[in-house]
Amino acid sequence: MAEPPRIVIVANARIPSERAHPLQIMQMAAGFAAGGATVLLAYARRANTAAMLAVSDPFEYAGVRRTFALIGLPTVDAIKRVTIDWPMLNHGPIRLFAHVLQLWSFAVAALTVVRRWRPNVVYSRDLLPLTVLRLLMGQRACFCFEVHTVPRSRLSAALHCWAARRMDAVVAITEGLRRWYLEAGFEPERLFVAPDAVDIQAFANRDKAEARAELDIPADARVVCYLGHLYPWKGVDALVEASRFADPEVQWIIVGGVPPDLDRIRMSAAGLPNVHVSGHMPPDRARRYLVAADVAAIPFSGRQVIGREHTSPLKLFEYMAAERPIVASDLPSLREVLHDERNALLVAPDDPRALAEAVARLFADAELATRLAQAARMEVESRTWTQRATAIREFLESTPAS
């Protein structure tokens, strides 16, 4: 019997973290392990926030099973010092030096672990450490880069492409990202599209009435929920503005976000009694607000390319798994999963009035809301982390080494 493949995931990320990408990385590690692989997730031990330092079990916090090895690697991390603790040093050259020093120190630490583990696959969302590993290790393993966004400047794009061509494979989370690589001259056979996924079991046996009672939300309230971060391209500013065009009895609950974006949204929502901004909370508790909601919103802005073409939001698949009717911006990135009038209502991005009208339509038409929610729930059945990891593994096994 062949030995199970050995996969090392290299993550230059804080674990645990308020951000979404460390949660995605841990879910992928669990997905590979569920498919039979032996998995090590090596992450950077970096300066963390007080809230995350209080987390005693990163597996429990992320909601993943302890099916893979998790190891923190030492790095020279001055980023928090420069950007937060000592703001007088937060200037271009000093900030850049701090980032480069942290990246290189992490790459060196990762090299030691990867050589010791001798994996079949080295997988990462972080291109610079992955490139260092590839250049120093040669073809001892299959190197795969999972891309979530691409550089904007010509110089950064040129360096990015040079590094990405060192990889055996590139996994893109959207067709928009795949097109970018094709236009840059990459071979199609080394590109694979794998949108993000969801842990469907996280929504098993979740009851709206129980969630509302726990969260002190009235049983008869009409609730719209947004779950996620509050970066400008997420379009939450438009969602707050949409509340002004909606029935004032509709409650708009915004779950997630950290400063300074959280401060911006709270200021925007000031004086609106039907808009509630929670700030960051652990993933499991955040999902309870989604279960308690009637409608889920993804108001992404179309003004930045990451929102238009590059994102595959975790919240989208959680909305589908929670079986809540979705109102979303009509953008290419979201149309890869959502289809107007079939499993969601799509509206013009950056148009608060259109967003409010779509929400009102769902509250007025219970049959439509139920049909859309059930269609989305049925479609997300095939989008689990284990299925995603299996598809990526099969692609890597069929990809010729560089």
GROMACS .gro file of C-alpha atoms in nm:
model
  402
    1MET     CA    1   0.000   0.000   0.000
    2ALA     CA    2   0.136   0.342  -0.095
    3GLU     CA    3   0.217   0.578   0.189
    4PRO     CA    4  -0.013   0.878   0.225
    5PRO     CA    5   0.125   1.196   0.069
    6ARG     CA    6   0.307   1.434   0.301
    7ILE     CA    7   0.200   1.797   0.264
    8VAL     CA    8   0.358   2.099   0.430
    9ILE     CA    9   0.152   2.418   0.425
   10VAL     CA   10   0.368   2.725   0.479
   11ALA     CA   11   0.179   3.024   0.618
   12ASN     CA   12   0.336   3.358   0.700
   13ALA     CA   13   0.033   3.445   0.909
   14ARG     CA   14  -0.070   3.499   1.269
   15ILE     CA   15  -0.251   3.195   1.408
   16PRO     CA   16  -0.497   3.251   1.562
   17SER     CA   17  -0.607   3.574   1.398
   18GLU     CA   18  -0.907   3.800   1.348
   19ARG     CA   19  -0.842   3.781   0.974
   20ALA     CA   20  -1.015   3.536   0.743
   21HIS     CA   21  -0.711   3.394   0.565
   22PRO     CA   22  -0.562   3.205   0.865
   23LEU     CA   23  -0.902   3.038   0.910
   24GLN     CA   24  -0.899   2.943   0.541
   25ILE     CA   25  -0.548   2.801   0.574
   26MET     CA   26  -0.642   2.587   0.874
   27GLN     CA   27  -0.953   2.461   0.695
   28MET     CA   28  -0.739   2.362   0.397
   29ALA     CA   29  -0.498   2.175   0.623
   30ALA     CA   30  -0.793   1.985   0.771
   31GLY     CA   31  -0.929   1.923   0.420
   32PHE     CA   32  -0.603   1.770   0.299
   33ALA     CA   33  -0.587   1.556   0.614
   34ALA     CA   34  -0.946   1.438   0.569
   35GLY     CA   35  -0.846   1.321   0.220
   36GLY     CA   36  -0.578   1.094   0.365
   37ALA     CA   37  -0.268   1.315   0.357
   38THR     CA   38  -0.025   1.364   0.643
   39VAL     CA   39  -0.022   1.741   0.693
   40LEU     CA   40   0.199   1.990   0.872
   41LEU     CA   41   0.093   2.355   0.891
   42ALA     CA   42   0.398   2.572   0.966
   43TYR     CA   43   0.304   2.930   1.052
   44ALA     CA   44   0.493   3.239   1.166
   45ARG     CA   45   0.506   3.317   1.536
   46ARG     CA   46   0.439   3.688   1.511
   47ALA     CA   47   0.334   3.964   1.747
   48ASN     CA   48  -0.036   3.917   1.809
   49THR     CA   49  -0.325   4.115   1.952
   50ALA     CA   50  -0.437   4.083   2.312
   51ALA     CA   51  -0.760   3.913   2.206
   52MET     CA   52  -0.576   3.648   2.006
   53LEU     CA   53  -0.311   3.593   2.275
   54ALA     CA   54  -0.601   3.497   2.503
   55VAL     CA   55  -0.704   3.213   2.271
   56SER     CA   56  -0.585   2.890   2.433
   57ASP     CA   57  -0.666   2.647   2.148
   58PRO     CA   58  -0.630   2.766   1.785
   59PHE     CA   59  -0.804   2.449   1.660
   60GLU     CA   60  -1.111   2.515   1.872
   61TYR     CA   61  -1.112   2.884   1.781
   62ALA     CA   62  -1.100   2.806   1.408
   63GLY     CA   63  -1.354   2.524   1.441
   64VAL     CA   64  -1.134   2.257   1.281
   65ARG     CA   65  -1.051   1.908   1.396
   66ARG     CA   66  -0.704   1.835   1.531
   67THR     CA   67  -0.612   1.616   1.233
   68PHE     CA   68  -0.287   1.783   1.132
   69ALA     CA   69   0.032   1.905   1.295
   70LEU     CA   70   0.054   2.276   1.376
   71ILE     CA   71   0.388   2.438   1.448
   72GLY     CA   72   0.482   2.802   1.498
   73LEU     CA   73   0.816   2.909   1.353
   74PRO     CA   74   1.032   3.187   1.500
   75THR     CA   75   1.065   3.506   1.298
   76VAL     CA   76   1.223   3.846   1.346
   77ASP     CA   77   0.899   4.040   1.366
   78ALA     CA   78   0.926   4.417   1.405
   79ILE     CA   79   0.615   4.493   1.197
   80LYS     CA   80   0.381   4.554   1.491
   81ARG     CA   81   0.647   4.763   1.663
   82VAL     CA   82   0.695   4.985   1.359
   83THR     CA   83   0.330   5.017   1.252
   84ILE     CA   84   0.150   5.028   1.589
   85ASP     CA   85   0.374   5.045   1.897
   86TRP     CA   86   0.621   5.304   1.768
   87PRO     CA   87   0.428   5.503   1.505
   88MET     CA   88   0.712   5.755   1.474
   89LEU     CA   89   0.899   5.480   1.284
   90ASN     CA   90   0.609   5.404   1.052
   91HIS     CA   91   0.767   5.544   0.738
   92GLY     CA   92   0.822   5.383   0.398
   93PRO     CA   93   1.185   5.259   0.415
   94ILE     CA   94   1.164   5.150   0.780
   95ARG     CA   95   0.829   4.979   0.732
   96LEU     CA   96   0.957   4.803   0.417
   97PHE     CA   97   1.271   4.685   0.598
   98ALA     CA   98   1.060   4.543   0.882
   99HIS     CA   99   0.840   4.351   0.637
  100VAL     CA  100   1.135   4.215   0.437
  101LEU     CA  101   1.322   4.112   0.753
  102GLN     CA  102   1.018   3.925   0.881
  103LEU     CA  103   0.961   3.752   0.547
  104TRP     CA  104   1.319   3.637   0.508
  105SER     CA  105   1.353   3.518   0.868
  106PHE     CA  106   1.033   3.318   0.828
  107ALA     CA  107   1.155   3.168   0.500
  108VAL     CA  108   1.478   3.052   0.667
  109ALA     CA  109   1.287   2.894   0.956
  110ALA     CA  110   1.047   2.727   0.711
  111LEU     CA  111   1.339   2.585   0.512
  112THR     CA  112   1.465   2.398   0.818
  113VAL     CA  113   1.125   2.243   0.887
  114VAL     CA  114   1.049   2.153   0.525
  115ARG     CA  115   1.385   1.982   0.476
  116ARG     CA  116   1.332   1.780   0.793
  117TRP     CA  117   0.978   1.680   0.694
  118ARG     CA  118   1.064   1.584   0.332
  119PRO     CA  119   0.711   1.644   0.197
  120ASN     CA  120   0.568   1.544  -0.140
  121VAL     CA  121   0.394   1.882  -0.165
  122VAL     CA  122   0.483   2.228  -0.033
  123TYR     CA  123   0.174   2.450  -0.046
  124SER     CA  124   0.139   2.817   0.039
  125ARG     CA  125  -0.045   3.144  -0.016
  126ASP     CA  126   0.282   3.332   0.046
  127LEU     CA  127   0.489   3.355  -0.270
  128LEU     CA  128   0.817   3.497  -0.138
  129PRO     CA  129   0.886   3.228   0.127
  130LEU     CA  130   0.765   2.962  -0.116
  131THR     CA  131   1.006   3.087  -0.383
  132VAL     CA  132   1.298   3.086  -0.140
  133LEU     CA  133   1.216   2.728  -0.048
  134ARG     CA  134   1.193   2.626  -0.412
  135LEU     CA  135   1.521   2.787  -0.509
  136LEU     CA  136   1.707   2.626  -0.219
  137MET     CA  137   1.543   2.284  -0.239
  138GLY     CA  138   1.513   2.232  -0.614
  139GLN     CA  139   1.274   1.960  -0.728
  140ARG     CA  140   1.257   1.759  -0.408
  141ALA     CA  141   0.882   1.828  -0.384
  142CYS     CA  142   0.590   1.968  -0.580
  143PHE     CA  143   0.559   2.339  -0.504
  144CYS     CA  144   0.212   2.491  -0.531
  145PHE     CA  145   0.118   2.856  -0.489
  146GLU     CA  146  -0.244   2.943  -0.405
  147VAL     CA  147  -0.314   3.295  -0.532
  148HIS     CA  148  -0.577   3.527  -0.386
  149THR     CA  149  -0.472   3.858  -0.539
  150VAL     CA  150  -0.207   3.994  -0.774
  151PRO     CA  151   0.020   4.303  -0.771
  152ARG     CA  152  -0.083   4.629  -0.931
  153SER     CA  153   0.245   4.794  -1.033
  154ARG     CA  154   0.444   4.675  -1.335
  155LEU     CA  155   0.757   4.606  -1.130
  156SER     CA  156   0.568   4.410  -0.864
  157ALA     CA  157   0.381   4.215  -1.132
  158ALA     CA  158   0.706   4.130  -1.311
  159LEU     CA  159   0.867   4.006  -0.988
  160HIS     CA  160   0.550   3.817  -0.900
  161CYS     CA  161   0.543   3.640  -1.237
  162TRP     CA  162   0.913   3.553  -1.216
  163ALA     CA  163   0.855   3.389  -0.878
  164ALA     CA  164   0.528   3.219  -0.975
  165ARG     CA  165   0.697   3.059  -1.276
  166ARG     CA  166   0.928   2.879  -1.032
  167MET     CA  167   0.623   2.690  -0.903
  168ASP     CA  168   0.495   2.358  -1.034
  169ALA     CA  169   0.136   2.477  -1.010
  170VAL     CA  170  -0.074   2.781  -0.932
  171VAL     CA  171  -0.419   2.742  -0.774
  172ALA     CA  172  -0.640   3.046  -0.834
  173ILE     CA  173  -0.954   3.109  -0.633
  174THR     CA  174  -1.139   3.271  -0.926
  175GLU     CA  175  -1.149   3.259  -1.303
  176GLY     CA  176  -1.053   3.626  -1.300
  177LEU     CA  177  -0.721   3.541  -1.139
  178ARG     CA  178  -0.666   3.255  -1.383
  179ARG     CA  179  -0.720   3.494  -1.674
  180TRP     CA  180  -0.458   3.728  -1.530
  181TYR     CA  181  -0.200   3.449  -1.534
  182LEU     CA  182  -0.298   3.338  -1.884
  183GLU     CA  183  -0.256   3.694  -2.009
  184ALA     CA  184   0.087   3.697  -1.842
  185GLY     CA  185   0.186   3.393  -2.050
  186PHE     CA  186   0.145   3.109  -1.801
  187GLU     CA  187   0.081   2.759  -1.932
  188PRO     CA  188  -0.287   2.662  -1.886
  189GLU     CA  189  -0.195   2.314  -1.767
  190ARG     CA  190  -0.026   2.458  -1.459
  191LEU     CA  191  -0.326   2.669  -1.359
  192PHE     CA  192  -0.621   2.538  -1.160
  193VAL     CA  193  -0.929   2.723  -1.034
  194ALA     CA  194  -1.057   2.624  -0.691
  195PRO     CA  195  -1.299   2.866  -0.523
  196ASP     CA  196  -1.307   2.870  -0.146
  197ALA     CA  197  -1.531   2.634   0.046
  198VAL     CA  198  -1.723   2.582   0.368
  199ASP     CA  199  -1.757   2.353   0.667
  200ILE     CA  200  -2.120   2.254   0.622
  201GLN     CA  201  -2.127   2.076   0.959
  202ALA     CA  202  -2.073   2.412   1.129
  203PHE     CA  203  -2.435   2.488   1.039
  204ALA     CA  204  -2.585   2.150   1.131
  205ASN     CA  205  -2.869   2.161   1.380
  206ARG     CA  206  -2.866   2.541   1.398
  207ASP     CA  207  -3.206   2.685   1.483
  208LYS     CA  208  -3.306   3.045   1.409
  209ALA     CA  209  -3.531   3.077   1.714
  210GLU     CA  210  -3.262   2.947   1.949
  211ALA     CA  211  -3.001   3.175   1.794
  212ARG     CA  212  -3.226   3.478   1.835
  213ALA     CA  213  -3.302   3.394   2.195
  214GLU     CA  214  -2.931   3.355   2.271
  215LEU     CA  215  -2.841   3.681   2.096
  216ASP     CA  216  -3.137   3.875   2.238
  217ILE     CA  217  -3.287   3.939   1.894
  218PRO     CA  218  -3.670   3.963   1.897
  219ALA     CA  219  -3.839   3.665   1.736
  220ASP     CA  220  -4.045   3.885   1.503
  221ALA     CA  221  -3.760   4.117   1.395
  222ARG     CA  222  -3.666   4.140   1.028
  223VAL     CA  223  -3.289   4.101   1.017
  224VAL     CA  224  -3.027   4.153   0.746
  225CYS     CA  225  -2.679   4.026   0.832
  226TYR     CA  226  -2.334   4.100   0.694
  227LEU     CA  227  -2.053   3.876   0.819
  228GLY     CA  228  -1.689   3.961   0.756
  229HIS     CA  229  -1.425   4.231   0.745
  230LEU     CA  230  -1.489   4.595   0.672
  231TYR     CA  231  -1.221   4.691   0.420
  232PRO     CA  232  -1.351   4.962   0.181
  233TRP     CA  233  -1.375   4.717  -0.110
  234LYS     CA  234  -1.613   4.501   0.095
  235GLY     CA  235  -1.881   4.765   0.032
  236VAL     CA  236  -2.018   4.779   0.386
  237ASP     CA  237  -2.039   5.158   0.359
  238ALA     CA  238  -2.306   5.104   0.092
  239LEU     CA  239  -2.486   4.860   0.319
  240VAL     CA  240  -2.504   5.121   0.596
  241GLU     CA  241  -2.633   5.373   0.344
  242ALA     CA  242  -2.890   5.118   0.220
  243SER     CA  243  -3.046   5.112   0.567
  244ARG     CA  244  -3.153   5.474   0.509
  245PHE     CA  245  -3.364   5.368   0.208
  246ALA     CA  246  -3.516   5.064   0.382
  247ASP     CA  247  -3.808   5.023   0.617
  248PRO     CA  248  -3.678   5.158   0.950
  249GLU     CA  249  -3.808   4.845   1.123
  250VAL     CA  250  -3.556   4.629   0.935
  251GLN     CA  251  -3.249   4.560   1.150
  252TRP     CA  252  -2.908   4.559   0.982
  253ILE     CA  253  -2.646   4.364   1.177
  254ILE     CA  254  -2.280   4.397   1.078
  255VAL     CA  255  -2.060   4.130   1.237
  256GLY     CA  256  -1.681   4.154   1.219
  257GLY     CA  257  -1.409   4.405   1.153
  258VAL     CA  258  -1.116   4.558   1.336
  259PRO     CA  259  -0.983   4.915   1.354
  260PRO     CA  260  -0.942   5.137   1.162
  261ASP     CA  261  -1.213   5.001   0.931
  262LEU     CA  262  -1.438   4.923   1.228
  263ASP     CA  263  -1.410   5.286   1.343
  264ARG     CA  264  -1.506   5.409   0.995
  265ILE     CA  265  -1.820   5.194   0.978
  266ARG     CA  266  -1.927   5.280   1.333
  267MET     CA  267  -1.895   5.648   1.251
  268SER     CA  268  -2.098   5.597   0.934
  269ALA     CA  269  -2.369   5.414   1.130
  270ALA     CA  270  -2.384   5.665   1.412
  271GLY     CA  271  -2.739   5.789   1.463
  272LEU     CA  272  -2.897   5.493   1.282
  273PRO     CA  273  -3.084   5.294   1.551
  274ASN     CA  274  -3.152   5.002   1.318
  275VAL     CA  275  -2.782   4.945   1.227
  276HIS     CA  276  -2.581   4.736   1.475
  277VAL     CA  277  -2.202   4.701   1.439
  278SER     CA  278  -2.053   4.429   1.658
  279GLY     CA  279  -1.685   4.429   1.573
  280HIS     CA  280  -1.479   4.112   1.566
  281MET     CA  281  -1.596   3.801   1.750
  282PRO     CA  282  -1.497   3.431   1.742
  283PRO     CA  283  -1.610   3.254   1.423
  284ASP     CA  284  -1.862   3.025   1.594
  285ARG     CA  285  -2.041   3.312   1.764
  286ALA     CA  286  -2.036   3.517   1.443
  287ARG     CA  287  -2.214   3.232   1.263
  288ARG     CA  288  -2.495   3.246   1.519
  289TYR     CA  289  -2.585   3.594   1.394
  290LEU     CA  290  -2.604   3.455   1.043
  291VAL     CA  291  -2.832   3.174   1.162
  292ALA     CA  292  -3.048   3.434   1.337
  293ALA     CA  293  -3.083   3.644   1.020
  294ASP     CA  294  -3.354   3.648   0.755
  295VAL     CA  295  -3.135   3.783   0.472
  296ALA     CA  296  -2.758   3.775   0.415
  297ALA     CA  297  -2.582   4.053   0.224
  298ILE     CA  298  -2.259   4.073   0.023
  299PRO     CA  299  -2.241   4.438  -0.087
  300PHE     CA  300  -1.892   4.429  -0.243
  301SER     CA  301  -1.778   4.743  -0.420
  302GLY     CA  302  -1.694   4.732  -0.790
  303ARG     CA  303  -1.434   5.007  -0.760
  304GLN     CA  304  -1.138   4.776  -0.689
  305VAL     CA  305  -1.027   4.478  -0.893
  306ILE     CA  306  -0.999   4.253  -0.587
  307GLY     CA  307  -1.374   4.283  -0.532
  308ARG     CA  308  -1.467   4.271  -0.901
  309GLU     CA  309  -1.261   3.972  -1.012
  310HIS     CA  310  -1.029   3.823  -0.751
  311THR     CA  311  -1.219   3.741  -0.434
  312SER     CA  312  -1.385   3.414  -0.336
  313PRO     CA  313  -1.530   3.514   0.001
  314LEU     CA  314  -1.565   3.259   0.279
  315LYS     CA  315  -1.880   3.437   0.391
  316LEU     CA  316  -2.050   3.359   0.060
  317PHE     CA  317  -2.029   2.985   0.115
  318GLU     CA  318  -2.130   3.021   0.479
  319TYR     CA  319  -2.436   3.219   0.371
  320MET     CA  320  -2.525   2.936   0.132
  321ALA     CA  321  -2.468   2.668   0.397
  322ALA     CA  322  -2.683   2.859   0.646
  323GLU     CA  323  -2.966   2.852   0.391
  324ARG     CA  324  -3.032   3.223   0.400
  325PRO     CA  325  -3.146   3.418   0.092
  326ILE     CA  326  -2.856   3.625  -0.041
  327VAL     CA  327  -2.844   3.976  -0.183
  328ALA     CA  328  -2.507   4.039  -0.349
  329SER     CA  329  -2.332   4.282  -0.579
  330ASP     CA  330  -2.347   4.190  -0.945
  331LEU     CA  331  -1.974   4.139  -0.999
  332PRO     CA  332  -1.778   3.882  -1.207
  333SER     CA  333  -1.615   3.731  -0.897
  334LEU     CA  334  -1.950   3.662  -0.732
  335ARG     CA  335  -2.119   3.552  -1.056
  336GLU     CA  336  -1.883   3.255  -1.062
  337VAL     CA  337  -2.099   3.113  -0.782
  338LEU     CA  338  -2.417   3.321  -0.766
  339HIS     CA  339  -2.680   3.352  -1.038
  340ASP     CA  340  -2.948   3.618  -1.032
  341GLU     CA  341  -3.296   3.487  -0.954
  342ARG     CA  342  -3.163   3.130  -0.926
  343ASN     CA  343  -2.970   3.119  -0.598
  344ALA     CA  344  -2.946   3.491  -0.509
  345LEU     CA  345  -3.056   3.840  -0.601
  346LEU     CA  346  -2.777   4.036  -0.769
  347VAL     CA  347  -2.781   4.415  -0.764
  348ALA     CA  348  -2.565   4.692  -0.906
  349PRO     CA  349  -2.255   4.740  -0.689
  350ASP     CA  350  -2.215   5.065  -0.495
  351ASP     CA  351  -2.589   5.132  -0.523
  352PRO     CA  352  -2.745   5.149  -0.174
  353ARG     CA  353  -3.097   5.206  -0.306
  354ALA     CA  354  -3.081   4.893  -0.525
  355LEU     CA  355  -2.956   4.693  -0.227
  356ALA     CA  356  -3.239   4.817  -0.008
  357GLU     CA  357  -3.496   4.738  -0.279
  358ALA     CA  358  -3.370   4.381  -0.317
  359VAL     CA  359  -3.387   4.328   0.059
  360ALA     CA  360  -3.743   4.465   0.064
  361ARG     CA  361  -3.837   4.230  -0.218
  362LEU     CA  362  -3.719   3.927  -0.020
  363PHE     CA  363  -3.914   4.032   0.288
  364ALA     CA  364  -4.224   4.085   0.073
  365ASP     CA  365  -4.194   3.754  -0.114
  366ALA     CA  366  -4.138   3.465   0.125
  367GLU     CA  367  -4.169   3.209  -0.155
  368LEU     CA  368  -3.886   3.374  -0.351
  369ALA     CA  369  -3.667   3.399  -0.040
  370THR     CA  370  -3.718   3.031   0.039
  371ARG     CA  371  -3.653   2.919  -0.319
  372LEU     CA  372  -3.327   3.113  -0.344
  373ALA     CA  373  -3.204   2.996  -0.005
  374GLN     CA  374  -3.280   2.631  -0.077
  375ALA     CA  375  -3.111   2.647  -0.418
  376ALA     CA  376  -2.797   2.798  -0.266
  377ARG     CA  377  -2.792   2.536   0.010
  378MET     CA  378  -2.820   2.255  -0.244
  379GLU     CA  379  -2.537   2.394  -0.458
  380VAL     CA  380  -2.296   2.441  -0.167
  381GLU     CA  381  -2.313   2.069  -0.081
  382SER     CA  382  -2.032   2.012  -0.331
  383ARG     CA  383  -1.815   2.293  -0.195
  384THR     CA  384  -1.667   2.148   0.124
  385TRP     CA  385  -1.304   2.190   0.225
  386THR     CA  386  -1.240   1.818   0.184
  387GLN     CA  387  -1.377   1.824  -0.170
  388ARG     CA  388  -1.169   2.131  -0.252
  389ALA     CA  389  -0.853   1.973  -0.113
  390THR     CA  390  -0.918   1.650  -0.301
  391ALA     CA  391  -0.962   1.834  -0.630
  392ILE     CA  392  -0.636   2.023  -0.575
  393ARG     CA  393  -0.449   1.704  -0.487
  394GLU     CA  394  -0.575   1.531  -0.800
  395PHE     CA  395  -0.465   1.831  -1.008
  396LEU     CA  396  -0.118   1.833  -0.850
  397GLU     CA  397  -0.076   1.461  -0.913
  398SER     CA  398  -0.150   1.517  -1.280
  399THR     CA  399   0.079   1.820  -1.314
  400PRO     CA  400   0.430   1.763  -1.454
  401ALA     CA  401   0.714   1.890  -1.236
  402SER     CA  402   0.900   2.201  -1.350
   0.00000   0.00000   0.00000
